[in-house]
Structures are given as C-alpha cells and as structure tokens.
PDB file of C-alpha atoms in Angstrom:
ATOM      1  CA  UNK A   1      24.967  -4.544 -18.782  1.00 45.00           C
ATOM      2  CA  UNK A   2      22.549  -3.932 -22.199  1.00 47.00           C
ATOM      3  CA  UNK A   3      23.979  -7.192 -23.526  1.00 65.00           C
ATOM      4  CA  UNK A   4      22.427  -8.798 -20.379  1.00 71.00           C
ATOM      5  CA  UNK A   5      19.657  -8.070 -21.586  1.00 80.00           C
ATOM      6  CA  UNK A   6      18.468  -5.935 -18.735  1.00 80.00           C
ATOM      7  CA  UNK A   7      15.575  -3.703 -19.204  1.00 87.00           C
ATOM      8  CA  UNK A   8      16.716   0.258 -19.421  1.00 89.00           C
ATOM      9  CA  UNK A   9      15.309   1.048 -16.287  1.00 92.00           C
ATOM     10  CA  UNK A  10      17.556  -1.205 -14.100  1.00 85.00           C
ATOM     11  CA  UNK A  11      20.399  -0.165 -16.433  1.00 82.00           C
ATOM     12  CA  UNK A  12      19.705   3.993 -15.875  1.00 88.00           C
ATOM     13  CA  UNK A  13      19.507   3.156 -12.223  1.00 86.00           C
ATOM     14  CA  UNK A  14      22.838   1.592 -11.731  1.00 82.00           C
ATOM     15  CA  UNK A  15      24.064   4.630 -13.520  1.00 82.00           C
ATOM     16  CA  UNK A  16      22.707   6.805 -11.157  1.00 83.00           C
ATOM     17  CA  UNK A  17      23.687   4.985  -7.963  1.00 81.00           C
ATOM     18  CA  UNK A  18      27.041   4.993  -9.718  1.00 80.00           C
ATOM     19  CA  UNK A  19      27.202   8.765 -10.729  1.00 83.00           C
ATOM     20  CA  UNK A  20      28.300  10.984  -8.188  1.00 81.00           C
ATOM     21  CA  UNK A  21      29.419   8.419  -5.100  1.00 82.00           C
ATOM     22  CA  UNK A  22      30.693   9.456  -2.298  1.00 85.00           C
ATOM     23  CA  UNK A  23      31.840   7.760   0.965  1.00 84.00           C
ATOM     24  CA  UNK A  24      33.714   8.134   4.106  1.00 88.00           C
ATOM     25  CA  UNK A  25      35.034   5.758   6.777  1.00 89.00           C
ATOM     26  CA  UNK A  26      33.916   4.990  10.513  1.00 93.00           C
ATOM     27  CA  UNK A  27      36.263   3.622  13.427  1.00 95.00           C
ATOM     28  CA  UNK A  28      34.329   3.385  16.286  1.00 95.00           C
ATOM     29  CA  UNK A  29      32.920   7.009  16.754  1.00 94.00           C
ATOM     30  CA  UNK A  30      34.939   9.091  14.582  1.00 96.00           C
ATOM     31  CA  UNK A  31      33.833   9.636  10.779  1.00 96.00           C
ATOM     32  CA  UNK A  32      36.620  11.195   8.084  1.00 95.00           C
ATOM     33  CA  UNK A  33      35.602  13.420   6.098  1.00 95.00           C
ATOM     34  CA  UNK A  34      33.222  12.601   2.597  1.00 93.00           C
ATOM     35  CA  UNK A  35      35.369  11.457  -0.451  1.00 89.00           C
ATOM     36  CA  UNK A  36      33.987  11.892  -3.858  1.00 87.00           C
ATOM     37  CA  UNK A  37      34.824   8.918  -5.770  1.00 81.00           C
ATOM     38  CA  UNK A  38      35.855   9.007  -8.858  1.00 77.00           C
ATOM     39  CA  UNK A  39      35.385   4.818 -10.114  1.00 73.00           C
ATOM     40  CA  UNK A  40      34.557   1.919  -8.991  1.00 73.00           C
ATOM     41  CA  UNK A  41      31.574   0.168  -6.745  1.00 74.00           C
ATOM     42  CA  UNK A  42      31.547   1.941  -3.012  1.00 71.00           C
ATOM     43  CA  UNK A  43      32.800  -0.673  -0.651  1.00 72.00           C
ATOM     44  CA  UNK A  44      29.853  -2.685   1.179  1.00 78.00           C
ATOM     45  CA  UNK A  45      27.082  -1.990  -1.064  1.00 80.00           C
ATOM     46  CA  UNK A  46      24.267  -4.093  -1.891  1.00 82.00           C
ATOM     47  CA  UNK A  47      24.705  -3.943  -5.518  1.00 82.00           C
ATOM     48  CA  UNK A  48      29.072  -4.132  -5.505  1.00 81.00           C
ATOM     49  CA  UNK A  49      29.066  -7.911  -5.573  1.00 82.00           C
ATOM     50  CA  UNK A  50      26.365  -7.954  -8.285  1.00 81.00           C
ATOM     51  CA  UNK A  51      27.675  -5.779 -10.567  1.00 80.00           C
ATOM     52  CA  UNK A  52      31.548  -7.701  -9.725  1.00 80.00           C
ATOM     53  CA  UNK A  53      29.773 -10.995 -10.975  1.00 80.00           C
ATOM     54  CA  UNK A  54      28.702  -9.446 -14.015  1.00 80.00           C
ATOM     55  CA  UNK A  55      31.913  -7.876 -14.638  1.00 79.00           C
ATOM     56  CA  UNK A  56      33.936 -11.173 -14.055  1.00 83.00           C
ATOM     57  CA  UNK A  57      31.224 -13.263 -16.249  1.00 82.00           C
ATOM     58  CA  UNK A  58      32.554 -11.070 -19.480  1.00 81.00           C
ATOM     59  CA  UNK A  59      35.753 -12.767 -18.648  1.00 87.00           C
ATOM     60  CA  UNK A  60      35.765 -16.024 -21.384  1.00 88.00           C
ATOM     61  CA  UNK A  61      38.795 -17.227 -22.706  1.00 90.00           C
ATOM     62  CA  UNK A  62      38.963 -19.824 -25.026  1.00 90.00           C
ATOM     63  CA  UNK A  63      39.286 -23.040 -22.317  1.00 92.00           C
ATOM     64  CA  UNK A  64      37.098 -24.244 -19.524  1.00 92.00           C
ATOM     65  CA  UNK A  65      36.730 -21.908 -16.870  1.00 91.00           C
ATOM     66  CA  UNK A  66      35.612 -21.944 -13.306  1.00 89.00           C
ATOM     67  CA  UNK A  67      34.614 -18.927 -11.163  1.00 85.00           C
ATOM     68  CA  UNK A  68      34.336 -18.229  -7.445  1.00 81.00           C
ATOM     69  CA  UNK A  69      34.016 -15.284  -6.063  1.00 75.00           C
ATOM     70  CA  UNK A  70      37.179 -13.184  -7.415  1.00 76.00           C
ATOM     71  CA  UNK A  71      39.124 -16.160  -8.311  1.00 83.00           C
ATOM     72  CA  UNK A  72      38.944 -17.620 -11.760  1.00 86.00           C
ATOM     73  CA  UNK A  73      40.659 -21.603 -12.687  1.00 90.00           C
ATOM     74  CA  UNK A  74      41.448 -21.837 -15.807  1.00 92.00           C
ATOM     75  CA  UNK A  75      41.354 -26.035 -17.136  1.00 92.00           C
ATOM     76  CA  UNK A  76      43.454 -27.545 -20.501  1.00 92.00           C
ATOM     77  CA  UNK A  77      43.251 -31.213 -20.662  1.00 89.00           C
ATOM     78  CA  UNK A  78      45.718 -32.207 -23.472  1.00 87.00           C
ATOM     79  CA  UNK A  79      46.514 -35.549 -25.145  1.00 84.00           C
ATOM     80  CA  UNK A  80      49.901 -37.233 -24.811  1.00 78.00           C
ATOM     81  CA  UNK A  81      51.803 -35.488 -27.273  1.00 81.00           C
ATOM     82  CA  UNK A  82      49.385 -32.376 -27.555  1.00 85.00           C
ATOM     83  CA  UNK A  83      51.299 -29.136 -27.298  1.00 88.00           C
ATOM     84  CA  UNK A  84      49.255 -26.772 -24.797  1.00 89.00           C
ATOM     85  CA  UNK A  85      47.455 -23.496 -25.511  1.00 92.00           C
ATOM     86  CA  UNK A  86      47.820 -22.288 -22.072  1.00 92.00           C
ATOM     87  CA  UNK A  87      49.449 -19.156 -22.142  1.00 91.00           C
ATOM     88  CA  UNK A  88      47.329 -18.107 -25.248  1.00 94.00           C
ATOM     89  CA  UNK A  89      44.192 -18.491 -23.135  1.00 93.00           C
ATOM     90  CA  UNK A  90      46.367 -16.368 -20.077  1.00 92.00           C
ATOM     91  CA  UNK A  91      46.975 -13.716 -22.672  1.00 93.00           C
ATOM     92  CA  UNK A  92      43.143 -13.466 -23.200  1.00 94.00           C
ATOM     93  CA  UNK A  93      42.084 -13.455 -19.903  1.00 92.00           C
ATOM     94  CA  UNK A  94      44.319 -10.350 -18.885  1.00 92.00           C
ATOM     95  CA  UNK A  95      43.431  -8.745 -22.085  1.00 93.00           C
ATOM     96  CA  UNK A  96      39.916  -8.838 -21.749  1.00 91.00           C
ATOM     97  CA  UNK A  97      39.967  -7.897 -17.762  1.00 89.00           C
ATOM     98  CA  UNK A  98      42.363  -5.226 -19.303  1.00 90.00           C
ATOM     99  CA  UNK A  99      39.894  -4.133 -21.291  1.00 89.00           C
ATOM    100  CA  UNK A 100      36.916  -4.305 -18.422  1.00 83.00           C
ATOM    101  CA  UNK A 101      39.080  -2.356 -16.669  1.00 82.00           C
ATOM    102  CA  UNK A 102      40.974  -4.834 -14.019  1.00 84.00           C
ATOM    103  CA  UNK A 103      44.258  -6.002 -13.494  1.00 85.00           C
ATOM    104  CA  UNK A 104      45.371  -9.682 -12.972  1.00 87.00           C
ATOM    105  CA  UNK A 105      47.823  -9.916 -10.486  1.00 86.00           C
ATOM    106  CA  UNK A 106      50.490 -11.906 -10.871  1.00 85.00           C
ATOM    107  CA  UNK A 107      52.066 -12.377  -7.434  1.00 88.00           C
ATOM    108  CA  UNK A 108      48.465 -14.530  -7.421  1.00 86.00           C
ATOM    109  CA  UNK A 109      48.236 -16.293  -9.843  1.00 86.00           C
ATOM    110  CA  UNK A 110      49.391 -20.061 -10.467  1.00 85.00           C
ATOM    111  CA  UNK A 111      50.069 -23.131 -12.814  1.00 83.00           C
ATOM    112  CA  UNK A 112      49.368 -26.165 -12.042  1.00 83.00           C
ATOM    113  CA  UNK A 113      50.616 -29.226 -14.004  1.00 81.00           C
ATOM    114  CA  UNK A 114      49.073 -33.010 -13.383  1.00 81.00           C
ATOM    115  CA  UNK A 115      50.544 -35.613 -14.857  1.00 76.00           C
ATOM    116  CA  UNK A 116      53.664 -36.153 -16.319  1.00 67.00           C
ATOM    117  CA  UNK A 117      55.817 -33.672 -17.688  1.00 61.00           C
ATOM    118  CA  UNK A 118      58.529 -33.267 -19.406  1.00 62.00           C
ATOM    119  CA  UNK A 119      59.875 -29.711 -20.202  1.00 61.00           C
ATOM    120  CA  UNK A 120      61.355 -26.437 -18.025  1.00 59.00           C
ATOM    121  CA  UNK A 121      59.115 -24.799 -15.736  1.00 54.00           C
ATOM    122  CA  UNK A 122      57.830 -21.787 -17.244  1.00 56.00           C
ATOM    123  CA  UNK A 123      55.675 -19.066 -15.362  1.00 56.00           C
ATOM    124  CA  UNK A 124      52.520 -17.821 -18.004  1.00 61.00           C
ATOM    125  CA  UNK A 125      52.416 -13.741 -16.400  1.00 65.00           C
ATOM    126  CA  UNK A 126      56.323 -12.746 -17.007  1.00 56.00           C
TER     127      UNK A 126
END
C-alpha cells in the first residue's frame, strides 16, 4: 500500500483493523463461537473489496489486461505469422499473485483463440 502512495496514517490503520481479527458466524439465531484469524480480509467488511482491488491491481503482466471484480482477461493480438507470448505472460501472472500471496486456479481459467489457427491445442496452467 506505501507505493500507492497513501499517507501513513491510512496505511497504520489498515494494519490495525488487520491485526488481531476475529470473527464468528450467524444462522438465524445461533452464533459459533469467536475465531481468531490468522490472514486474510474478514468476510463482509467494508474495507475487504478495497484492499482485494489493490491487491489484484499489482497483478501486470507484460500484455493487455482487463479486470473485473476477481476475474482478470488477459489480450495478445499477433500478426499472421507472429509466434505468441502467451504462456510467458500466464507464467507472470501466477508468479506475481504467487508472490502477493494468491493462487490462480486452474480448473478456472481459459484460452481463447480467434481467428485461424493452425497448431495442437495446448492448455497454458499444466
């Protein structure tokens, strides 16, 4: 968050909302008991999709991206003969959300090919 450029305060006080959550779970009248948490935003707070977008905007691999909510799209345009850079940009992307801490899952994730091609179906996560 200090490379946003956020003054200290705001940055001190997301620590300290951060340090020390705990939370428990209501269905209909009946509470569980308090669980200290040990990572991670608590589940319905006003800051958890705030601090998600700033953890998703560190994700830039080297192509055009486009975010939404916890989807990314990731965009090559290549020339006739151009060989694509596809999975290198892939690799990125899960090594920096690696590296933020989050895990790209695979069972979700897609290619899609327009135009023509000519080649074996590959898939860019195995």
């Amino acid at each position: 968050m200090v490379s946003l450029a956020l003054p200290d305060v705001i940055v001190r006080w997301i620590c300290a909302f951060m340090r020390e959550q705990r939370q428990r779970v209501k269905i209909s009248d009946v509470l569980s008991d308090w669980l200290q948490l040990s990572a991670g935003m608590p589940q319905g707070s006003y800051l958890g999709p705030l601090t998600f977008v700033i953890l998703i905007d560190a994700l830039q691999p080297g192509c055009m991206t486009h975010k939404y909510v916890d989807d990314t799209t990731m965009t090559e345009v290549l020339g006739r003969s151009a060989a694509s850079s596809m999975q290198s940009f892939v690799n990125q992307l899960v090594q920096q959300a690696t590296d933020a801490g989050m895990i790209v899952n695979g069972q979700k994730t897609k290619e899609l090919l327009i135009g023509r091609f000519s080649g074996t179906h590959r898939h860019l996560l195995d």
